[in-house]
Amino acid sequence: MQIIHISAECYPVAKVGGLADVVGALPKYQNELGMKSKVIMPFYDNSFTQNNKFKKVFAGTLQLGSDSLPFTIKSLPKKQLGFELFLVDIPKLLHTSFVYSDDDTRRFMAFQIAVMQYMLQLKKKPDIVHCHDHHTGLIPFMMSHADAYEDFRQTPSVFTIHNAQYQGWFSHDQVNLIPKFPLSKIGLLDWDNSINPLATAIKCAWRVTTVSPSYMEELKSEANGLQSLITSESDKCVGILNGIDTSVWNTETDPFLVKNYSETTVLSGKKANKKWLCDEFKLNAENPLFVFIGRLVGEKGSDLFPQVFKKALQNPKLSILLLGSGNKDTEKELLKVRKQFPKNYNTFIGYNEALSHKMYAGADFLLMPSRVEPCGLNQMYALRYGTVPVVSKVGGLIDTVVDLNENGFGIIHTEITVTQIVEAINRAVEFYKKDTVFRKNRKTIMKIDHSWHLSAQKYSNLYNSLKV
Ligand SMILES: Nc1ncnc2c1ncn2[C@@H]1O[C@H](COP(=O)(O)OP(=O)(O)O[C@H]2O[C@H](CO)[C@@H](O)[C@H](O)[C@H]2O)[C@@H](O)[C@H]1O
């Protein structure tokens, strides 16, 4: 079975967040199950594309409104990433140093048309087209209704929602960017008087998945305006929990770690990584170390951090290190907190893959007070690295973390408030003091299997159910 995944991100080619991790791992595991799974994404101008050699496999021209844009498709063989990779190179528009910008309607519309043009001329059409997030949300519509792509009417499409907060809205004034389709189908593009690629995908894809069962349930009551649509389409919707790529997230081989470790050497391994972090960021290594890694946006609850940290750090017996970027006011506030607590708090504003791995390894606790968390990968990386997750009770966090009070291994707070997050931190500090139990818990969590094997099989079953 041949599957084409279409996405804006894919690790290690280009990553902004968890979407990249999933698209960089799932196809690899699907290939191990005997499928032929490939990825198509934009060609960005970044260190990955600068340092790899690609083969040009197709050249064409696409029509974006009144503009004719030449594009090429470049490929990388399977042996390099575990799946064949195809990159859509559209000079100037997509060939940029960044992944997202203010011009994304045009950029990703052009990307989607180029993908359709490329797939149209393939001798063997894919058995499944699997699209990820709103940047690819108009592909199921084009496959079913655009005049030029009639060849795809019988090809099943699967659409995965990684985050329903972002929907790719644009105005009906720009409808001419979409390749010609019967006017009677305009309703499929519309939601609340805007063109809404996420809503369109939910309406048009043969199956819709999201990245955890609990998030699928939550979407029926809160989906940034799409809850009634999710509810009415629920027969074709299913939640499949993400996995993690255990070949990348492996404490024994991770090249970013100061010291590699296994369950048996976790004590010394984590100690060495913690020491590096504490030396680098001038923190007291005797204290339990809490970290946060992620985008500084409302969904992640990061706006509460300045207040949470000021309260929690009244206790000098804990340290906090944060890595992330996003909301500028939050960034400023977080930097200010450093002045008040120079010995047990620090923050790195920016994106740093290598540092993130060292933090999962060197930390004692990972903070994730998310308001919305479709799946969350960080908590699963933390578990695998022997770091206890301190999380809110939402989405995929419900499906992956069990509280200590329920014979579990993590710490859960039900409300996303300063008070409850600080209480959760205090509970964690008390847990850290129970040395033997704490150490035993570390070994237990490292053994939890969140690899992709099970979920890749679930996607396989879903694809098989769509065979025409
Ligand atoms: N500043 C930084 N430096 C280095 N690394 C950083 C970083 N900020 C984030 N990361 C990394 O980006 C990834 C974030 O993944 P998440 O799944 O937790 O969240 P995200 O909201 O991006 O993904 C969305 O899609 C994924 C995939 O489906 C869902 O799990 C999730 O719930 C949903 O919100 C992790 O690999 C993390 O280490």
Short mmCIF file of C-alpha atoms and ligand atoms in Angstrom, two decimals:
data_model
loop_
_atom_site.label_atom_id
_atom_site.label_comp_id
_atom_site.label_asym_id
_atom_site.label_seq_id
_atom_site.Cartn_x
_atom_site.Cartn_y
_atom_site.Cartn_z
CA MET A 1 0.00 0.00 0.00
CA GLN A 2 1.41 3.39 -1.00
CA ILE A 3 0.75 6.34 1.32
CA ILE A 4 1.68 9.95 0.68
CA HIS A 5 1.86 12.16 3.76
CA ILE A 6 1.57 15.88 3.03
CA SER A 7 2.73 18.35 5.66
CA ALA A 8 4.29 21.77 6.28
CA GLU A 9 6.82 20.29 8.74
CA CYS A 10 8.80 17.09 9.08
CA TYR A 11 11.70 16.33 11.43
CA PRO A 12 14.63 16.63 10.78
CA VAL A 13 13.96 18.64 7.60
CA ALA A 14 12.04 21.53 9.19
CA LYS A 15 10.53 21.65 12.67
CA VAL A 16 8.53 24.26 14.54
CA GLY A 17 6.73 21.88 16.88
CA GLY A 18 5.20 18.46 17.38
CA LEU A 19 3.74 18.20 13.86
CA ALA A 20 7.30 17.74 12.56
CA ASP A 21 8.03 14.95 15.04
CA VAL A 22 4.96 13.00 14.00
CA VAL A 23 5.44 13.37 10.25
CA GLY A 24 9.14 12.50 10.63
CA ALA A 25 8.36 9.29 12.52
CA LEU A 26 5.03 7.75 11.51
CA PRO A 27 6.06 7.03 7.87
CA LYS A 28 9.23 5.32 9.09
CA TYR A 29 7.23 2.97 11.30
CA GLN A 30 4.66 2.41 8.54
CA ASN A 31 7.45 1.34 6.20
CA GLU A 32 8.59 -1.15 8.84
CA LEU A 33 5.06 -2.58 8.72
CA GLY A 34 5.50 -3.17 4.99
CA MET A 35 3.74 -0.08 3.62
CA LYS A 36 5.31 2.33 1.13
CA SER A 37 5.00 5.58 3.01
CA LYS A 38 6.42 8.85 1.66
CA VAL A 39 6.38 12.50 2.71
CA ILE A 40 5.83 15.61 0.56
CA MET A 41 6.58 18.99 2.13
CA PRO A 42 7.86 22.43 1.12
CA PHE A 43 11.51 23.02 0.24
CA TYR A 44 12.59 25.65 2.75
CA ASP A 45 15.98 27.32 2.66
CA ASN A 46 17.48 25.91 5.87
CA SER A 47 20.47 23.93 7.12
CA PHE A 48 18.89 20.60 6.14
CA THR A 49 18.30 21.60 2.52
CA GLN A 50 21.67 23.35 2.34
CA ASN A 51 23.53 20.26 3.59
CA ASN A 52 21.83 17.54 1.55
CA LYS A 53 21.87 16.65 -2.12
CA PHE A 54 18.50 16.26 -3.84
CA LYS A 55 17.43 14.77 -7.16
CA LYS A 56 15.06 16.79 -9.32
CA VAL A 57 12.13 14.49 -10.18
CA PHE A 58 9.58 16.87 -11.66
CA ALA A 59 9.26 20.41 -13.00
CA GLY A 60 5.99 22.17 -13.67
CA THR A 61 4.06 25.41 -13.53
CA LEU A 62 1.12 26.08 -11.26
CA GLN A 63 -1.59 28.67 -11.51
CA LEU A 64 -2.16 30.68 -8.33
CA GLY A 65 -4.95 33.16 -9.14
CA SER A 66 -3.52 35.21 -11.98
CA ASP A 67 0.11 34.21 -11.29
CA SER A 68 1.87 31.39 -13.12
CA LEU A 69 4.54 30.00 -10.82
CA PRO A 70 7.23 27.56 -11.91
CA PHE A 71 8.07 24.84 -9.36
CA THR A 72 10.18 21.73 -9.04
CA ILE A 73 9.92 18.58 -6.94
CA LYS A 74 13.15 17.28 -5.44
CA SER A 75 13.62 13.96 -3.71
CA LEU A 76 15.81 12.25 -1.14
CA PRO A 77 16.08 8.43 -1.14
CA LYS A 78 14.48 6.28 1.55
CA LYS A 79 17.71 5.12 3.12
CA GLN A 80 18.44 8.57 4.53
CA LEU A 81 15.35 9.15 6.72
CA GLY A 82 13.57 5.78 6.63
CA PHE A 83 11.04 7.11 4.08
CA GLU A 84 11.26 8.74 0.68
CA LEU A 85 11.09 12.51 0.94
CA PHE A 86 9.79 14.89 -1.74
CA LEU A 87 10.25 18.64 -1.46
CA VAL A 88 8.21 21.21 -3.35
CA ASP A 89 10.46 24.08 -4.37
CA ILE A 90 8.61 27.26 -5.33
CA PRO A 91 11.18 30.05 -5.72
CA LYS A 92 10.70 33.06 -3.42
CA LEU A 93 7.23 32.03 -2.19
CA LEU A 94 8.14 28.83 -0.30
CA HIS A 95 11.92 28.82 -0.66
CA THR A 96 12.36 30.81 2.53
CA SER A 97 14.40 30.53 5.73
CA PHE A 98 11.19 30.38 7.80
CA VAL A 99 8.35 27.85 7.86
CA TYR A 100 5.40 30.16 8.63
CA SER A 101 4.77 33.82 7.79
CA ASP A 102 1.99 36.36 7.22
CA ASP A 103 1.65 35.28 3.59
CA ASP A 104 0.71 31.68 4.38
CA THR A 105 -2.57 31.63 2.48
CA ARG A 106 -0.74 32.12 -0.82
CA ARG A 107 2.31 30.07 0.18
CA PHE A 108 0.43 26.96 1.27
CA MET A 109 -2.21 27.25 -1.45
CA ALA A 110 0.62 27.19 -4.00
CA PHE A 111 2.19 24.26 -2.13
CA GLN A 112 -1.06 22.27 -2.21
CA ILE A 113 -1.61 22.93 -5.93
CA ALA A 114 1.97 21.88 -6.70
CA VAL A 115 1.43 18.65 -4.74
CA MET A 116 -1.76 17.94 -6.70
CA GLN A 117 0.01 18.66 -10.03
CA TYR A 118 2.83 16.34 -9.06
CA MET A 119 0.52 13.52 -7.92
CA LEU A 120 -1.61 13.91 -11.05
CA GLN A 121 1.21 12.93 -13.38
CA LEU A 122 2.35 9.91 -11.28
CA LYS A 123 1.87 6.67 -13.21
CA LYS A 124 0.96 4.84 -10.01
CA LYS A 125 -1.36 6.95 -7.89
CA PRO A 126 -1.09 6.68 -4.10
CA ASP A 127 -3.51 4.32 -2.34
CA ILE A 128 -4.00 6.83 0.47
CA VAL A 129 -3.36 10.59 0.64
CA HIS A 130 -2.77 11.55 4.28
CA CYS A 131 -2.87 15.29 4.98
CA HIS A 132 -1.76 16.98 8.20
CA ASP A 133 -3.20 20.22 9.64
CA HIS A 134 -4.82 23.15 7.87
CA HIS A 135 -1.89 23.92 5.54
CA THR A 136 -2.93 20.81 3.59
CA GLY A 137 -6.65 21.04 4.35
CA LEU A 138 -7.81 21.95 0.84
CA ILE A 139 -6.26 18.84 -0.73
CA PRO A 140 -9.18 16.52 0.19
CA PHE A 141 -11.52 19.13 -1.35
CA MET A 142 -9.47 19.39 -4.55
CA MET A 143 -9.29 15.58 -4.80
CA SER A 144 -13.06 15.32 -4.59
CA HIS A 145 -14.23 18.41 -6.44
CA ALA A 146 -11.64 20.39 -8.44
CA ASP A 147 -12.15 20.01 -12.20
CA ALA A 148 -8.47 19.33 -12.88
CA TYR A 149 -8.12 16.49 -10.38
CA GLU A 150 -10.89 14.14 -11.41
CA ASP A 151 -8.38 11.25 -11.37
CA PHE A 152 -8.46 11.41 -7.54
CA ARG A 153 -12.20 10.97 -7.01
CA GLN A 154 -11.69 7.35 -5.92
CA THR A 155 -8.51 7.92 -3.87
CA PRO A 156 -9.17 7.86 -0.12
CA SER A 157 -7.99 10.89 1.85
CA VAL A 158 -7.19 10.92 5.56
CA PHE A 159 -6.81 14.19 7.45
CA THR A 160 -5.12 14.46 10.83
CA ILE A 161 -5.86 17.38 13.15
CA HIS A 162 -2.74 18.10 15.20
CA ASN A 163 -4.18 21.32 16.53
CA ALA A 164 -7.68 22.66 15.89
CA GLN A 165 -6.83 26.11 17.28
CA TYR A 166 -5.24 27.03 13.93
CA GLN A 167 -7.60 26.75 10.97
CA GLY A 168 -5.97 28.74 8.12
CA TRP A 169 -8.98 31.06 7.61
CA PHE A 170 -9.00 33.35 4.57
CA SER A 171 -11.50 35.62 2.92
CA HIS A 172 -13.87 34.64 0.12
CA ASP A 173 -12.20 37.46 -1.89
CA GLN A 174 -9.28 35.06 -2.35
CA VAL A 175 -11.35 32.12 -3.58
CA ASN A 176 -9.76 32.51 -7.03
CA LEU A 177 -6.53 31.07 -5.56
CA ILE A 178 -8.27 27.67 -5.45
CA PRO A 179 -8.28 25.69 -8.74
CA LYS A 180 -11.62 25.72 -10.57
CA PHE A 181 -14.49 23.73 -9.02
CA PRO A 182 -18.29 23.64 -9.49
CA LEU A 183 -19.84 26.66 -7.77
CA SER A 184 -22.37 24.36 -6.07
CA LYS A 185 -19.49 23.12 -3.88
CA ILE A 186 -18.64 26.54 -2.40
CA GLY A 187 -20.42 25.60 0.85
CA LEU A 188 -17.76 22.97 1.54
CA LEU A 189 -15.14 25.73 1.76
CA ASP A 190 -17.11 28.01 4.02
CA TRP A 191 -17.41 28.22 7.79
CA ASP A 192 -18.85 31.36 9.37
CA ASN A 193 -18.40 33.40 6.19
CA SER A 194 -14.71 32.62 5.76
CA ILE A 195 -12.91 30.02 3.77
CA ASN A 196 -11.76 27.65 6.47
CA PRO A 197 -9.28 24.97 5.30
CA LEU A 198 -9.53 23.00 8.55
CA ALA A 199 -13.34 22.88 8.37
CA THR A 200 -13.14 21.99 4.66
CA ALA A 201 -10.83 19.08 5.43
CA ILE A 202 -13.17 17.81 8.14
CA LYS A 203 -16.05 17.93 5.66
CA CYS A 204 -14.25 16.44 2.67
CA ALA A 205 -11.67 13.91 3.93
CA TRP A 206 -12.78 10.29 3.89
CA ARG A 207 -11.57 9.91 7.48
CA VAL A 208 -10.52 12.47 10.09
CA THR A 209 -8.16 11.57 12.89
CA THR A 210 -6.79 13.51 15.77
CA VAL A 211 -3.77 12.75 17.87
CA SER A 212 -5.38 11.34 21.02
CA PRO A 213 -8.76 9.85 21.93
CA SER A 214 -9.43 12.38 24.72
CA TYR A 215 -8.78 15.35 22.42
CA MET A 216 -11.27 13.91 19.92
CA GLU A 217 -13.88 13.89 22.68
CA GLU A 218 -12.96 17.44 23.78
CA LEU A 219 -13.30 18.73 20.22
CA LYS A 220 -16.99 17.94 20.30
CA SER A 221 -17.49 20.61 22.95
CA GLU A 222 -14.56 22.99 22.19
CA ALA A 223 -12.86 23.21 18.80
CA ASN A 224 -12.35 26.93 18.28
CA GLY A 225 -15.77 27.25 16.62
CA LEU A 226 -15.84 23.87 14.84
CA GLN A 227 -17.40 21.82 17.63
CA SER A 228 -20.77 21.37 15.87
CA LEU A 229 -18.97 20.29 12.69
CA ILE A 230 -16.86 17.72 14.56
CA THR A 231 -19.99 16.44 16.25
CA SER A 232 -21.93 16.09 13.02
CA GLU A 233 -18.99 14.38 11.28
CA SER A 234 -18.13 12.19 14.28
CA ASP A 235 -18.89 8.91 12.46
CA LYS A 236 -15.76 9.32 10.36
CA CYS A 237 -13.59 10.75 13.16
CA VAL A 238 -11.25 8.79 15.43
CA GLY A 239 -8.54 9.65 17.96
CA ILE A 240 -5.26 7.76 17.58
CA LEU A 241 -2.61 8.51 20.17
CA ASN A 242 0.72 9.74 18.79
CA GLY A 243 3.81 7.72 19.44
CA ILE A 244 7.40 8.82 19.82
CA ASP A 245 10.33 7.95 17.62
CA THR A 246 12.38 5.79 19.93
CA SER A 247 15.32 5.78 17.52
CA VAL A 248 15.64 9.55 17.96
CA TRP A 249 14.49 9.71 21.60
CA ASN A 250 16.80 7.08 23.04
CA THR A 251 18.79 7.91 26.19
CA GLU A 252 21.39 5.29 25.28
CA THR A 253 22.27 6.78 21.89
CA ASP A 254 21.02 10.39 21.89
CA PRO A 255 24.01 12.36 20.51
CA PHE A 256 22.85 15.59 22.18
CA LEU A 257 23.28 14.25 25.73
CA VAL A 258 26.32 15.03 27.86
CA LYS A 259 26.19 11.45 29.08
CA ASN A 260 24.08 8.60 27.68
CA TYR A 261 22.30 6.31 30.09
CA SER A 262 19.94 3.35 30.44
CA GLU A 263 17.48 2.32 33.16
CA THR A 264 20.35 0.79 35.10
CA THR A 265 22.61 3.83 34.83
CA VAL A 266 19.85 6.44 35.07
CA LEU A 267 21.09 7.86 38.36
CA SER A 268 24.58 8.80 37.17
CA GLY A 269 23.34 9.60 33.65
CA LYS A 270 20.75 12.10 34.75
CA LYS A 271 23.13 13.53 37.31
CA ALA A 272 25.75 14.33 34.62
CA ASN A 273 23.18 15.97 32.35
CA LYS A 274 21.72 17.93 35.25
CA LYS A 275 25.16 19.14 36.28
CA TRP A 276 25.81 20.39 32.74
CA LEU A 277 22.50 22.27 32.70
CA CYS A 278 23.04 23.75 36.16
CA ASP A 279 26.59 24.85 35.34
CA GLU A 280 25.52 26.32 32.02
CA PHE A 281 22.52 28.16 33.47
CA LYS A 282 23.99 28.91 36.92
CA LEU A 283 21.45 26.92 38.90
CA ASN A 284 21.77 25.05 42.15
CA ALA A 285 22.18 21.35 41.19
CA GLU A 286 21.16 20.16 44.66
CA ASN A 287 17.59 21.31 44.09
CA PRO A 288 14.97 19.37 42.14
CA LEU A 289 15.06 20.82 38.62
CA PHE A 290 11.79 21.72 36.85
CA VAL A 291 11.82 22.50 33.14
CA PHE A 292 9.40 23.73 30.50
CA ILE A 293 10.08 23.30 26.77
CA GLY A 294 7.67 24.69 24.22
CA ARG A 295 5.91 27.43 22.40
CA LEU A 296 4.99 30.36 24.66
CA VAL A 297 1.33 30.58 23.71
CA GLY A 298 -1.97 30.60 25.59
CA GLU A 299 -2.69 26.94 24.80
CA LYS A 300 0.40 25.90 26.71
CA GLY A 301 -0.58 27.99 29.77
CA SER A 302 2.75 29.80 29.51
CA ASP A 303 1.24 33.24 30.25
CA LEU A 304 0.82 32.02 33.85
CA PHE A 305 4.49 31.15 34.25
CA PRO A 306 5.82 34.55 35.44
CA GLN A 307 3.35 34.50 38.36
CA VAL A 308 3.75 30.77 38.98
CA PHE A 309 7.53 31.03 39.10
CA LYS A 310 7.53 34.06 41.41
CA LYS A 311 5.33 32.15 43.84
CA ALA A 312 6.98 28.75 43.58
CA LEU A 313 10.50 30.17 43.86
CA GLN A 314 9.72 31.63 47.27
CA ASN A 315 10.89 28.14 48.20
CA PRO A 316 14.66 28.27 47.56
CA LYS A 317 14.78 24.46 47.45
CA LEU A 318 13.80 24.15 43.80
CA SER A 319 15.16 25.31 40.46
CA ILE A 320 13.41 26.13 37.20
CA LEU A 321 14.74 26.32 33.64
CA LEU A 322 12.58 27.32 30.68
CA LEU A 323 13.24 26.96 26.93
CA GLY A 324 10.81 28.49 24.48
CA SER A 325 9.67 31.42 22.42
CA GLY A 326 6.39 32.98 21.37
CA ASN A 327 4.33 35.70 22.97
CA LYS A 328 6.62 38.74 23.34
CA ASP A 329 5.05 39.99 26.60
CA THR A 330 5.50 36.55 28.19
CA GLU A 331 9.10 36.42 26.96
CA LYS A 332 9.82 39.81 28.56
CA GLU A 333 8.15 38.88 31.85
CA LEU A 334 10.03 35.60 31.99
CA LEU A 335 13.35 37.34 31.48
CA LYS A 336 12.51 39.82 34.25
CA VAL A 337 11.95 36.98 36.76
CA ARG A 338 15.67 36.16 36.39
CA LYS A 339 16.65 39.31 38.27
CA GLN A 340 14.60 38.25 41.26
CA PHE A 341 15.85 34.65 41.45
CA PRO A 342 19.32 34.55 39.89
CA LYS A 343 20.39 31.33 41.63
CA ASN A 344 17.47 29.05 40.93
CA TYR A 345 15.79 30.28 37.78
CA ASN A 346 16.86 30.79 34.20
CA THR A 347 15.33 30.99 30.79
CA PHE A 348 16.50 30.53 27.20
CA ILE A 349 14.32 32.39 24.74
CA GLY A 350 14.55 30.73 21.33
CA TYR A 351 14.45 27.35 19.65
CA ASN A 352 17.24 24.88 20.42
CA GLU A 353 16.82 21.19 19.62
CA ALA A 354 20.09 20.10 21.28
CA LEU A 355 19.31 21.96 24.50
CA SER A 356 15.81 20.48 24.62
CA HIS A 357 17.23 16.94 24.63
CA LYS A 358 19.65 17.82 27.44
CA MET A 359 16.75 19.29 29.40
CA TYR A 360 14.58 16.16 29.08
CA ALA A 361 17.60 14.19 30.30
CA GLY A 362 18.84 16.50 33.06
CA ALA A 363 15.53 17.57 34.60
CA ASP A 364 13.71 15.93 37.48
CA PHE A 365 10.28 17.29 36.47
CA LEU A 366 8.70 18.58 33.26
CA LEU A 367 6.00 21.26 33.56
CA MET A 368 3.09 21.18 31.10
CA PRO A 369 0.13 23.22 32.37
CA SER A 370 -1.56 23.20 28.93
CA ARG A 371 -5.04 24.61 28.40
CA VAL A 372 -5.25 22.72 25.11
CA GLU A 373 -3.07 19.68 24.37
CA PRO A 374 -4.14 17.55 21.40
CA CYS A 375 -1.60 14.89 22.32
CA GLY A 376 1.61 16.38 23.64
CA LEU A 377 4.91 14.73 22.89
CA ASN A 378 7.01 16.42 25.56
CA GLN A 379 5.48 14.38 28.39
CA MET A 380 6.26 11.17 26.50
CA TYR A 381 9.86 12.26 25.84
CA ALA A 382 10.14 13.18 29.53
CA LEU A 383 8.90 9.74 30.64
CA ARG A 384 11.36 7.99 28.39
CA TYR A 385 14.18 10.14 29.78
CA GLY A 386 13.18 9.40 33.41
CA THR A 387 11.68 12.85 34.05
CA VAL A 388 8.39 13.08 35.95
CA PRO A 389 5.63 15.00 34.11
CA VAL A 390 3.66 17.63 36.05
CA VAL A 391 0.67 18.24 33.79
CA SER A 392 -2.84 19.60 33.51
CA LYS A 393 -5.77 17.28 32.97
CA VAL A 394 -6.48 17.88 29.28
CA GLY A 395 -6.37 16.12 25.91
CA GLY A 396 -3.58 13.68 25.32
CA LEU A 397 -2.14 14.37 28.77
CA ILE A 398 -5.15 12.49 30.20
CA ASP A 399 -4.29 9.53 27.97
CA THR A 400 -0.61 9.37 28.88
CA VAL A 401 -0.12 10.49 32.51
CA VAL A 402 -1.52 8.83 35.65
CA ASP A 403 -1.32 10.65 38.96
CA LEU A 404 0.79 9.30 41.83
CA ASN A 405 -2.37 9.26 43.96
CA GLU A 406 -3.93 6.80 41.54
CA ASN A 407 -1.07 4.33 41.61
CA GLY A 408 0.51 6.29 38.82
CA PHE A 409 3.81 8.01 38.15
CA GLY A 410 3.11 11.68 37.45
CA ILE A 411 1.49 14.76 38.94
CA ILE A 412 -1.78 16.10 37.57
CA HIS A 413 -3.62 19.34 38.38
CA THR A 414 -7.22 19.70 37.28
CA GLU A 415 -7.39 23.48 36.91
CA ILE A 416 -5.01 25.68 34.97
CA THR A 417 -4.56 28.37 37.61
CA VAL A 418 -1.51 29.85 39.31
CA THR A 419 -2.60 28.32 42.62
CA GLN A 420 -3.03 24.80 41.28
CA ILE A 421 0.19 24.83 39.27
CA VAL A 422 2.15 26.01 42.32
CA GLU A 423 0.47 23.31 44.42
CA ALA A 424 1.48 20.72 41.84
CA ILE A 425 5.08 21.98 41.97
CA ASN A 426 5.01 21.73 45.77
CA ARG A 427 3.71 18.15 45.54
CA ALA A 428 6.58 17.36 43.19
CA VAL A 429 9.13 18.83 45.62
CA GLU A 430 7.74 16.60 48.39
CA PHE A 431 7.90 13.58 46.08
CA TYR A 432 11.54 14.37 45.23
CA LYS A 433 12.38 14.21 48.93
CA LYS A 434 11.25 10.55 49.07
CA ASP A 435 14.53 9.50 47.60
CA THR A 436 14.00 5.73 47.20
CA VAL A 437 10.46 5.97 45.84
CA PHE A 438 11.46 8.81 43.54
CA ARG A 439 14.36 6.83 42.08
CA LYS A 440 12.22 3.72 41.64
CA ASN A 441 9.59 5.78 39.82
CA ARG A 442 12.24 7.00 37.37
CA LYS A 443 13.02 3.47 36.30
CA THR A 444 9.32 2.65 36.00
CA ILE A 445 8.55 5.58 33.72
CA MET A 446 11.51 4.91 31.46
CA LYS A 447 10.00 1.51 30.68
CA ILE A 448 6.59 2.81 29.53
CA ASP A 449 6.24 1.99 25.83
CA HIS A 450 5.05 4.96 23.81
CA SER A 451 6.81 3.95 20.60
CA TRP A 452 4.91 4.26 17.35
CA HIS A 453 4.42 0.49 16.83
CA LEU A 454 0.88 0.29 18.20
CA SER A 455 -0.37 3.55 16.67
CA ALA A 456 1.22 2.84 13.27
CA GLN A 457 -0.78 -0.38 13.25
CA LYS A 458 -3.96 1.55 14.08
CA TYR A 459 -3.38 3.87 11.10
CA SER A 460 -2.78 0.79 8.97
CA ASN A 461 -6.14 -0.67 10.03
CA LEU A 462 -7.80 2.65 9.23
CA TYR A 463 -6.24 2.75 5.73
CA ASN A 464 -7.28 -0.85 5.10
CA SER A 465 -10.87 -0.02 5.97
CA LEU A 466 -10.82 2.58 3.17
CA LYS A 467 -9.58 0.33 0.39
CA VAL A 468 -11.77 0.79 -2.68
N1 LIG B 1 11.97 26.25 21.99
C1 LIG B 1 12.11 24.97 21.66
N2 LIG B 1 13.33 24.43 21.48
C2 LIG B 1 13.47 23.12 21.15
N3 LIG B 1 12.45 22.27 20.97
C3 LIG B 1 11.21 22.76 21.14
C4 LIG B 1 10.98 24.11 21.50
N4 LIG B 1 9.64 24.30 21.57
C5 LIG B 1 9.07 23.12 21.31
N5 LIG B 1 10.02 22.18 21.04
C6 LIG B 1 9.80 20.79 20.66
O1 LIG B 1 8.64 20.77 19.81
C7 LIG B 1 7.88 19.63 20.10
C8 LIG B 1 6.57 20.09 20.72
O2 LIG B 1 5.70 19.12 20.63
P1 LIG B 1 4.22 19.08 21.28
O3 LIG B 1 3.57 17.87 20.70
O4 LIG B 1 4.34 19.04 22.74
O5 LIG B 1 3.53 20.45 20.90
P2 LIG B 1 2.98 21.27 19.64
O6 LIG B 1 2.00 22.16 20.26
O7 LIG B 1 4.07 21.89 18.88
O8 LIG B 1 2.30 20.20 18.68
C9 LIG B 1 0.96 19.94 18.21
O9 LIG B 1 1.06 18.73 17.45
C10 LIG B 1 1.56 17.65 18.21
C11 LIG B 1 1.75 16.49 17.25
O10 LIG B 1 0.56 15.89 16.90
C12 LIG B 1 0.68 17.33 19.39
O11 LIG B 1 1.32 16.33 20.16
C13 LIG B 1 0.45 18.58 20.24
O12 LIG B 1 -0.45 18.32 21.29
C14 LIG B 1 -0.04 19.70 19.34
O13 LIG B 1 -0.26 20.90 20.08
C15 LIG B 1 8.70 18.77 21.03
O14 LIG B 1 9.56 17.95 20.28
C16 LIG B 1 9.52 19.83 21.79
O15 LIG B 1 10.68 19.30 22.36
#
